[in-house]
Tab-separated table of C-alpha atoms and ligand atoms in Angstrom:
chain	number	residue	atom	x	y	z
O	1	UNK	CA	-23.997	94.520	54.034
O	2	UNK	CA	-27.432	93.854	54.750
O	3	UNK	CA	-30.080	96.755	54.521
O	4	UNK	CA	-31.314	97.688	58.148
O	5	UNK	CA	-33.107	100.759	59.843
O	6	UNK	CA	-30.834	104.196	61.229
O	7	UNK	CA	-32.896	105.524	64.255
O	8	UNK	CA	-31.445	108.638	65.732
O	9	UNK	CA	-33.051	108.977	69.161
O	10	UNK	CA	-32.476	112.333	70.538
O	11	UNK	CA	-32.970	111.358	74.481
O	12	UNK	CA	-31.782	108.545	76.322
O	13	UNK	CA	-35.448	107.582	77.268
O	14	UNK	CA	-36.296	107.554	72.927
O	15	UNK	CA	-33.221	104.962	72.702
O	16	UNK	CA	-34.503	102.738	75.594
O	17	UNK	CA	-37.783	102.793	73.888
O	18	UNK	CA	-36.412	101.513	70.558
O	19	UNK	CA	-34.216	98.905	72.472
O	20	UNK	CA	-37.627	97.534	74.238
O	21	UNK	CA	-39.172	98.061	71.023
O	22	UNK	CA	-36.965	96.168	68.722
O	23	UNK	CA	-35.045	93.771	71.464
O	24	UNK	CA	-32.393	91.706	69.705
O	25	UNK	CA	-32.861	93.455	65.994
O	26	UNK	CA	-31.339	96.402	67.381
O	27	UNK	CA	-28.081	97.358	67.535
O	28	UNK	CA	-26.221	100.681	69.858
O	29	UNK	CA	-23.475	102.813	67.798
O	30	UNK	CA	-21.449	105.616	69.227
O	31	UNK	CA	-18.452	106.485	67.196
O	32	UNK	CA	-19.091	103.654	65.016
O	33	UNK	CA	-15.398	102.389	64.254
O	34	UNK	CA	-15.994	99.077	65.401
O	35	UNK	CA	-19.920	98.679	64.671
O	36	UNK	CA	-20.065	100.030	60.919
O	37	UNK	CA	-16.799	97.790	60.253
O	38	UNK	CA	-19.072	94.866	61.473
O	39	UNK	CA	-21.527	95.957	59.528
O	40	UNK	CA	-19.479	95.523	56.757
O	41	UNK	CA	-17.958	92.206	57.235
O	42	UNK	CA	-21.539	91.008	58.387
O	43	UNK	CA	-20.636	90.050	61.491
O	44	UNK	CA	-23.518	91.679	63.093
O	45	UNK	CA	-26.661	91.842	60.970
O	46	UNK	CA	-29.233	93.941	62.940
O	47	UNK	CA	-32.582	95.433	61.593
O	48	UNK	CA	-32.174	98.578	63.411
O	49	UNK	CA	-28.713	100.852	64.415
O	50	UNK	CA	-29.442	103.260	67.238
O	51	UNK	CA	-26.987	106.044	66.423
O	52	UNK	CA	-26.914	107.353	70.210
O	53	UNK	CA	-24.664	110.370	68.936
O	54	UNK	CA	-27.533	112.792	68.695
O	55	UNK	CA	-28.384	112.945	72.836
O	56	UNK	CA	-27.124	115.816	74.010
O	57	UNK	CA	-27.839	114.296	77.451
O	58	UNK	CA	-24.417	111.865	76.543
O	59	UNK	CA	-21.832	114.497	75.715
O	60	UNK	CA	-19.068	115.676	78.016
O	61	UNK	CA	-16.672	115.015	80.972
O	62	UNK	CA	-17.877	116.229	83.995
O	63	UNK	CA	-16.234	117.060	87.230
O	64	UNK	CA	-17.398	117.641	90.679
O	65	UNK	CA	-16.478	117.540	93.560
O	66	UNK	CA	-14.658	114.080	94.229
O	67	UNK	CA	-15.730	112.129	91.002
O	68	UNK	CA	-15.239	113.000	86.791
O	69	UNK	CA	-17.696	111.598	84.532
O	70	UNK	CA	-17.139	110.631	81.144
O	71	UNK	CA	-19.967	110.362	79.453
O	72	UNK	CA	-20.761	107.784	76.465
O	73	UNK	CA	-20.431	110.131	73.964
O	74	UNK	CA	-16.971	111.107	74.819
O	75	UNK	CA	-14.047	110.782	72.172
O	76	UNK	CA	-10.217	109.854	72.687
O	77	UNK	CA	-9.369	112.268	71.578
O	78	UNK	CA	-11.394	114.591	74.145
O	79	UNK	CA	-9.760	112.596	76.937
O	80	UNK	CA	-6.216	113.458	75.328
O	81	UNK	CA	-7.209	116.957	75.159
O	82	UNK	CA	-9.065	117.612	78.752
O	83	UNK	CA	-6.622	119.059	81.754
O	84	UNK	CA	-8.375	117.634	84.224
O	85	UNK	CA	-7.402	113.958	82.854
O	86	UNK	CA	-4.273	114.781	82.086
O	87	UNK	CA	-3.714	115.867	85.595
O	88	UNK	CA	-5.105	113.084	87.393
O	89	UNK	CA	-5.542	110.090	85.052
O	90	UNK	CA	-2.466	110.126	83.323
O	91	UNK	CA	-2.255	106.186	82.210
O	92	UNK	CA	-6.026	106.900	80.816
O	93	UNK	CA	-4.394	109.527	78.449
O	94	UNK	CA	-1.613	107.936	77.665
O	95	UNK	CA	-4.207	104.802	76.420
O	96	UNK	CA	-6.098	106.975	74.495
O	97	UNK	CA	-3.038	108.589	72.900
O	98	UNK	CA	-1.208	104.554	72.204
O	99	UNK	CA	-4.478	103.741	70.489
O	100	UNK	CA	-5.695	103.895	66.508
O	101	UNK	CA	-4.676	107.530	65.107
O	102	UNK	CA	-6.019	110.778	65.214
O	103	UNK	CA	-8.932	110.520	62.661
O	104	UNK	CA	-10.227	107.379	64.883
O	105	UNK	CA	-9.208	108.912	68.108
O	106	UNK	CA	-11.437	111.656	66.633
O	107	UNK	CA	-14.750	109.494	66.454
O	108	UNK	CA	-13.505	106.228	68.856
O	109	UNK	CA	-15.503	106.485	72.083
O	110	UNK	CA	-14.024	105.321	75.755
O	111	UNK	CA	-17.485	104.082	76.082
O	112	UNK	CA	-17.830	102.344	72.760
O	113	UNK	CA	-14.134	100.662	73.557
O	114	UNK	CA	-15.320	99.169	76.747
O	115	UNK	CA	-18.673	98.048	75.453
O	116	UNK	CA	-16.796	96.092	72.982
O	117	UNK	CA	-14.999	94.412	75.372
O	118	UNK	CA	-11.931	92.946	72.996
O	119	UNK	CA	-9.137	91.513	75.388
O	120	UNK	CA	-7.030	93.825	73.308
O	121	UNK	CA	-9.371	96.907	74.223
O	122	UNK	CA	-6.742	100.055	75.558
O	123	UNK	CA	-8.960	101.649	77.746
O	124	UNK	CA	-9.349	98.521	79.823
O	125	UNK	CA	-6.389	98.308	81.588
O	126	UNK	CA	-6.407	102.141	83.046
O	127	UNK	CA	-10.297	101.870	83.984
O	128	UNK	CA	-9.058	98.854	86.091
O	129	UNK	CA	-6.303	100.643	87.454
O	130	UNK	CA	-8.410	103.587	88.158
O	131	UNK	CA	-11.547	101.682	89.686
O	132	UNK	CA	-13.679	102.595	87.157
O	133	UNK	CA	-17.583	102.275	87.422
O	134	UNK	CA	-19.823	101.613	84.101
O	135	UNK	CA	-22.460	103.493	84.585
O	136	UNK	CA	-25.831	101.668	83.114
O	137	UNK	CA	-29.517	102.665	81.861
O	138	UNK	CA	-32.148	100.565	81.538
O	139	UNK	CA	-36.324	99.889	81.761
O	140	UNK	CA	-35.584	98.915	85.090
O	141	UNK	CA	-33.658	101.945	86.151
O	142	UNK	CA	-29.807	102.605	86.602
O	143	UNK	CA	-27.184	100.777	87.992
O	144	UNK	CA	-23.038	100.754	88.385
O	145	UNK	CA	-20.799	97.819	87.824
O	146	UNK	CA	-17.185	98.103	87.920
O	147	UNK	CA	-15.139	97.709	84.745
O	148	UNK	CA	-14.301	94.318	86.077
O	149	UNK	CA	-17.838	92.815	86.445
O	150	UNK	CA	-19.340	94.499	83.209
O	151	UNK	CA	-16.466	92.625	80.799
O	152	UNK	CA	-17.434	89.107	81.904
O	153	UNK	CA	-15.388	87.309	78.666
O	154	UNK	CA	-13.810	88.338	75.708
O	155	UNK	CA	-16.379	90.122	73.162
O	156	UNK	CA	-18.919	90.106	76.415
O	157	UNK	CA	-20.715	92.238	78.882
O	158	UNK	CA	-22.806	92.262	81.596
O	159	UNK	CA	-25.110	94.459	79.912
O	160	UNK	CA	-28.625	93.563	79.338
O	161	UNK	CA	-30.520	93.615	75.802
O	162	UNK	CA	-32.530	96.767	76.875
O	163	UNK	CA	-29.525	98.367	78.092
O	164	UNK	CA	-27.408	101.538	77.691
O	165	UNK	CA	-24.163	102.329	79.217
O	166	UNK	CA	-24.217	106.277	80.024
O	167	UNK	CA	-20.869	106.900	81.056
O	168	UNK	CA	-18.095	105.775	83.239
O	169	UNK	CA	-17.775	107.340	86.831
O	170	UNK	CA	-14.223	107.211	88.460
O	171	UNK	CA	-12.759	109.163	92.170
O	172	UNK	CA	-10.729	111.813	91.779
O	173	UNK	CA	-7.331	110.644	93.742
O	174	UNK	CA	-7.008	113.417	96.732
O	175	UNK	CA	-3.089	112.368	96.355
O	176	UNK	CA	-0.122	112.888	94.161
O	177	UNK	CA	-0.692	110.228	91.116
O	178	UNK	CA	1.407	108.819	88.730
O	179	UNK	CA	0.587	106.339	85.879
O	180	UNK	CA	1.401	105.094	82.619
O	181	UNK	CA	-0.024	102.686	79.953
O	182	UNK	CA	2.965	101.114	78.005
O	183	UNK	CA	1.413	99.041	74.826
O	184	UNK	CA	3.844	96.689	72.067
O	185	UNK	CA	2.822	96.434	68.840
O	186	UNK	CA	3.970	95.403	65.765
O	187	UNK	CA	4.348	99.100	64.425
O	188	UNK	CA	3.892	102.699	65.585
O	189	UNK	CA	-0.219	103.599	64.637
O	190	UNK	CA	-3.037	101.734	63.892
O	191	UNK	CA	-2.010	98.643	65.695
O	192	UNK	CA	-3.753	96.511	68.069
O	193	UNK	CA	-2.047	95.468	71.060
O	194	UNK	CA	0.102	92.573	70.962
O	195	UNK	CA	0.579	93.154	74.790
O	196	UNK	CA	0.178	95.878	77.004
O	197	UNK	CA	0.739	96.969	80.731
O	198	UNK	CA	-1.091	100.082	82.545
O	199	UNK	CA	0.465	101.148	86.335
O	200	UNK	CA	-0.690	103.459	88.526
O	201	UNK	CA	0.680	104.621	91.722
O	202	UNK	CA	-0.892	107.127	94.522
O	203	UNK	CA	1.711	108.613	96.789
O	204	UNK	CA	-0.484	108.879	100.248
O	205	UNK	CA	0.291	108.087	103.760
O	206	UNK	CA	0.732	104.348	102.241
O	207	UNK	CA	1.689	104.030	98.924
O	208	UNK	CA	-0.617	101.979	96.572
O	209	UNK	CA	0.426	100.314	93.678
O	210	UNK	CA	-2.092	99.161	90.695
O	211	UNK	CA	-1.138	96.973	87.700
O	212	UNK	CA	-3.558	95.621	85.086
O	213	UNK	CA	-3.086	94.035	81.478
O	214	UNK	CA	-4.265	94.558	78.141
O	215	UNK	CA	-4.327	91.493	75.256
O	216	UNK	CA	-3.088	88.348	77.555
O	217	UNK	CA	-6.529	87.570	79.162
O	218	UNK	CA	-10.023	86.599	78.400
O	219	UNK	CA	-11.081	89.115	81.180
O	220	UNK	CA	-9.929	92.072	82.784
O	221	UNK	CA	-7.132	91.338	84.923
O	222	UNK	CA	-5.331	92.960	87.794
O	223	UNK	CA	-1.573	91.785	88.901
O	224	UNK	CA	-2.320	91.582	92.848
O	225	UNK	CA	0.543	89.644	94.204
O	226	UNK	CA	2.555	92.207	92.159
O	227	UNK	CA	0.727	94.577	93.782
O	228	UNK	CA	0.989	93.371	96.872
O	229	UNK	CA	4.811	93.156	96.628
O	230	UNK	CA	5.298	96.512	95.966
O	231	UNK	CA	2.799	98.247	97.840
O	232	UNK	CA	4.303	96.032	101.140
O	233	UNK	CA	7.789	97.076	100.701
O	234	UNK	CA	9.315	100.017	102.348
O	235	UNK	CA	12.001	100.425	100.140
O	236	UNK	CA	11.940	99.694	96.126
O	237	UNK	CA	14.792	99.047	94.184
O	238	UNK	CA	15.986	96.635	91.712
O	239	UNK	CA	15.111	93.359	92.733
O	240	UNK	CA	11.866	93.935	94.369
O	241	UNK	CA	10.655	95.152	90.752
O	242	UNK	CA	12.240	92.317	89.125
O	243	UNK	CA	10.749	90.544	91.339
O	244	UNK	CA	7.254	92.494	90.809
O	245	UNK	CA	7.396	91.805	87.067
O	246	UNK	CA	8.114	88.019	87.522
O	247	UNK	CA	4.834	88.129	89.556
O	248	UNK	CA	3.158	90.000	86.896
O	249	UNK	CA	4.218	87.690	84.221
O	250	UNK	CA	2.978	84.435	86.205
O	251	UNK	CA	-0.378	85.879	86.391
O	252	UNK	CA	-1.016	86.873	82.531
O	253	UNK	CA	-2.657	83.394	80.277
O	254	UNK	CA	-2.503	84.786	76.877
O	255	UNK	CA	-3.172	82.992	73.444
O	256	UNK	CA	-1.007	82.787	70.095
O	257	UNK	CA	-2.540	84.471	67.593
O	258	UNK	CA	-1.241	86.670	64.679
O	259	UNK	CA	-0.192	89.367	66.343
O	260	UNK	CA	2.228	87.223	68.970
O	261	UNK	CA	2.902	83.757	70.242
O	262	UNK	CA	1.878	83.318	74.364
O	263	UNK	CA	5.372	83.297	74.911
O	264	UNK	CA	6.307	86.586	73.668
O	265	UNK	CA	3.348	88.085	75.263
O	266	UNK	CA	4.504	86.713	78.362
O	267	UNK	CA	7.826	88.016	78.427
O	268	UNK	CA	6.526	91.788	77.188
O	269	UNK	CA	4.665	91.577	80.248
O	270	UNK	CA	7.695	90.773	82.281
O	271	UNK	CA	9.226	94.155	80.315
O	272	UNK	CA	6.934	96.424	80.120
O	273	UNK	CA	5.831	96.119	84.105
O	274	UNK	CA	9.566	96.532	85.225
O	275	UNK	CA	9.500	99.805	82.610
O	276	UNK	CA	6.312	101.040	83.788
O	277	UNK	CA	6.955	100.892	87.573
O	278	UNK	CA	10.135	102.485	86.798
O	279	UNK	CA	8.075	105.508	85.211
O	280	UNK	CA	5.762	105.759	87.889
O	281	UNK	CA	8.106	105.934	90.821
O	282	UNK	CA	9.728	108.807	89.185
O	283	UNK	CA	6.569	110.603	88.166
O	284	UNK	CA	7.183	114.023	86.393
O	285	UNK	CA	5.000	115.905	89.005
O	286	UNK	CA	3.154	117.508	85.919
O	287	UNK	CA	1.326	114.001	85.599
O	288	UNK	CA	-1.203	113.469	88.685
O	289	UNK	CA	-0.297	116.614	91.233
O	290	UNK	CA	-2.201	116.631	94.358
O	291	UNK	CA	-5.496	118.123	94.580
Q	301	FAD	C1	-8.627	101.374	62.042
Q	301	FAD	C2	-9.010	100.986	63.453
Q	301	FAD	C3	-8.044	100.976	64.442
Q	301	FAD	C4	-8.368	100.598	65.737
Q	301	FAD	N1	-7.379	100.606	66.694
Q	301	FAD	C5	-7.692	100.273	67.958
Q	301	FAD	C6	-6.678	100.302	68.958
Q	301	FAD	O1	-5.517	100.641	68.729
Q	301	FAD	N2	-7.043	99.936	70.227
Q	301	FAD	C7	-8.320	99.556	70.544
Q	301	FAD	O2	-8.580	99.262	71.708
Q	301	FAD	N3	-9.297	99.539	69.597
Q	301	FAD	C8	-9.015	99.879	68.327
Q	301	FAD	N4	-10.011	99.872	67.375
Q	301	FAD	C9	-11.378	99.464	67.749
Q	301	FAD	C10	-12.333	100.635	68.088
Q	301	FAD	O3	-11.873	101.844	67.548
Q	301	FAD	C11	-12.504	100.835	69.600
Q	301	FAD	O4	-12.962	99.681	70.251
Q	301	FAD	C12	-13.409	102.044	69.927
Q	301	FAD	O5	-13.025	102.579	71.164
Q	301	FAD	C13	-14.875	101.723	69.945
Q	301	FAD	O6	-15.599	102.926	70.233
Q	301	FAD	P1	-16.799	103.401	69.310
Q	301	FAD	O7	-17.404	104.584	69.953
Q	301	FAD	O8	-16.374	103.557	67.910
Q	301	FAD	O9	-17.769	102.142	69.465
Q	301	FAD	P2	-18.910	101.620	68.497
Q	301	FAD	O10	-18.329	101.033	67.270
Q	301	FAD	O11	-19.955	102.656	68.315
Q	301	FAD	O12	-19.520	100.446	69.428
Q	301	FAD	C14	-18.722	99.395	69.904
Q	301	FAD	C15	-19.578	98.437	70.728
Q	301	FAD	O13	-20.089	99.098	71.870
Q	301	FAD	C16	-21.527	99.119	71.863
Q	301	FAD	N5	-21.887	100.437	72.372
Q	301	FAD	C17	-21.438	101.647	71.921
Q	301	FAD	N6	-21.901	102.631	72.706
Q	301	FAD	C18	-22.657	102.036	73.660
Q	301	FAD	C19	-23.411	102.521	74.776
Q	301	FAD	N7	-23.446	103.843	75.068
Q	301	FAD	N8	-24.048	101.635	75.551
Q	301	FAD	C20	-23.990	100.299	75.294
Q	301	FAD	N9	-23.312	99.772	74.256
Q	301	FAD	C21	-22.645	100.641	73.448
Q	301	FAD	C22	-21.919	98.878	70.415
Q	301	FAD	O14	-23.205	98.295	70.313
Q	301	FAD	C23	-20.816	97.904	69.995
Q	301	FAD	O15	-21.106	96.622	70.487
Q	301	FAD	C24	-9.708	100.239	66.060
Q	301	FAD	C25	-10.694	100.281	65.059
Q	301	FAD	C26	-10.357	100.648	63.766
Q	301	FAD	C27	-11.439	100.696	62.722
């Protein structure tokens, strides 16, 4: 590992001074646990690491009125562990709680995952589901970009050198919600994704499907003809999900690698979407009540 400098900013405006300082010798670390194992391999060889976890100004999930914010600092495991998520952004939970283990889960930021922007990132899928907005600092002032703009390929982001991502904003559903996030892998903990399927469904006047994918695209990806199936059918039984899941399968383009050939990935897909729009229609009320 090559030597380089720790700076531990204690504001968000000392950390965009560094960035404009130091440009593209510096690099951002939140919980570390994919940065410091860069580090090690020497994938990424920076002369400075902006440790961003001393600003207080990053910590927390916060709720008002029709929108939660979770901040950059946030951990998985403070997501698992909040009653506000759990009760209305179930499939973001159940993410959290299908990836690493607890002592990563304990350090792993939803922030950090995002900004990493691996195909086989878990909190990808739900943020999609849940129209998630990244929400950006910068030199030149703030901005938002949904999850689906800032991941523009795998490993990349819209975000620019002097950059920080603050949090990620996302509406409180005013409906009864269900969702799940339903991830193979090639055993229990501490496995990447092989394939994985996140669905979300809010029970208002109309009822609205969402289905997105983890692992079996470059970029974020949404199954909208699935999605339009379901959410255009009055009644749904049997064959209008297997039809839903043929529809999801047809729109996934994953790779062989060493965690799973396309083809297998392609039929999980097929799987795991009947499953999870199984789960959501029945919906333990404890996941997503009404507001
Ligand atoms: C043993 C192990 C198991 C793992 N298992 C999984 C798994 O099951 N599923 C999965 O999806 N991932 C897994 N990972 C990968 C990793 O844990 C996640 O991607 C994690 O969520 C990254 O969060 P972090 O806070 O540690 O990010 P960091 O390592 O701190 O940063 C990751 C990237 O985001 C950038 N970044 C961080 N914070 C900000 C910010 N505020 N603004 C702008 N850029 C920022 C960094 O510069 C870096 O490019 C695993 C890693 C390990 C070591």
């Amino acid at each position: 590992m090559r030597d380089f400098v720790l700076e531990r900013p204690r504001s968000i405006s000392e950390a965009l001074e560094i960035l404009k300082n130091q440009g593209e010798k510096a690099i951002l670390k939140s919980g570390g646990t994919d940065v410091i194992v860069w580090l090690h391999k020497s994938l990424k060889e920076p002369d400075y690491l902006v440790d961003l976890t001393g600003i207080d100004q990053l910590r927390g999930i916060v709720m008002n009125d029709d929108n939660v914010e979770i901040r950059a600092l946030v951990t998985l495991n403070q997501v698992i562990e909040d009653n506000a998520m759990n009760r209305y952004f179930p499939a973001l939970v159940q993410a959290c709680k299908a990836h690493s283990d607890p002592l990563i889960r304990n350090r792993a930021t939803v922030v950090g995952n995002i900004c990493a922007a691996v195909p086989s990132g878990d909190m990808i899928a739900p943020l999609m589901c849940y129209d998630a907005k990244v929400e950006i600092v910068g030199s030149r002032g703030t901005r938002e970009v949904p999850v689906s703009d800032f991941i523009t390929g795998p490993k990349k982001t819209s975000l620019r050198q002097e950059e920080i991502v603050t949090g990620i904003r996302i509406a409180i559903p005013f409906v009864e919600t269900s969702g799940c996030y339903l991830k193979a892998t090639r055993r229990e903990a501490l496995d990447i994704a092989q394939a994985a399927v996140c669905c979300t469904l809010h029970k208002g006047d109309s009822r609205e499907f969402r289905i997105a994918f983890c692992a079996v695209s470059p970029r974020p990806l949404r199954a909208v003809e699935a999605e339009k199936l379901l959410n255009s059918s009055s009644v749904i039984d049997d064959s209008i999900i297997e039809n839903a899941a043929r529809l999801a399968a047809d729109a996934v383009n994953p790779i062989t690698d060493v965690r799973a050939s396309r083809e297998y990935r392609i039929d999980m897909i097929g799987e795991l979407t009947k499953r999870a729009i199984s789960i959501c229609l029945r919906g333990p009320a404890e996941e997503g009540g009404p507001r």
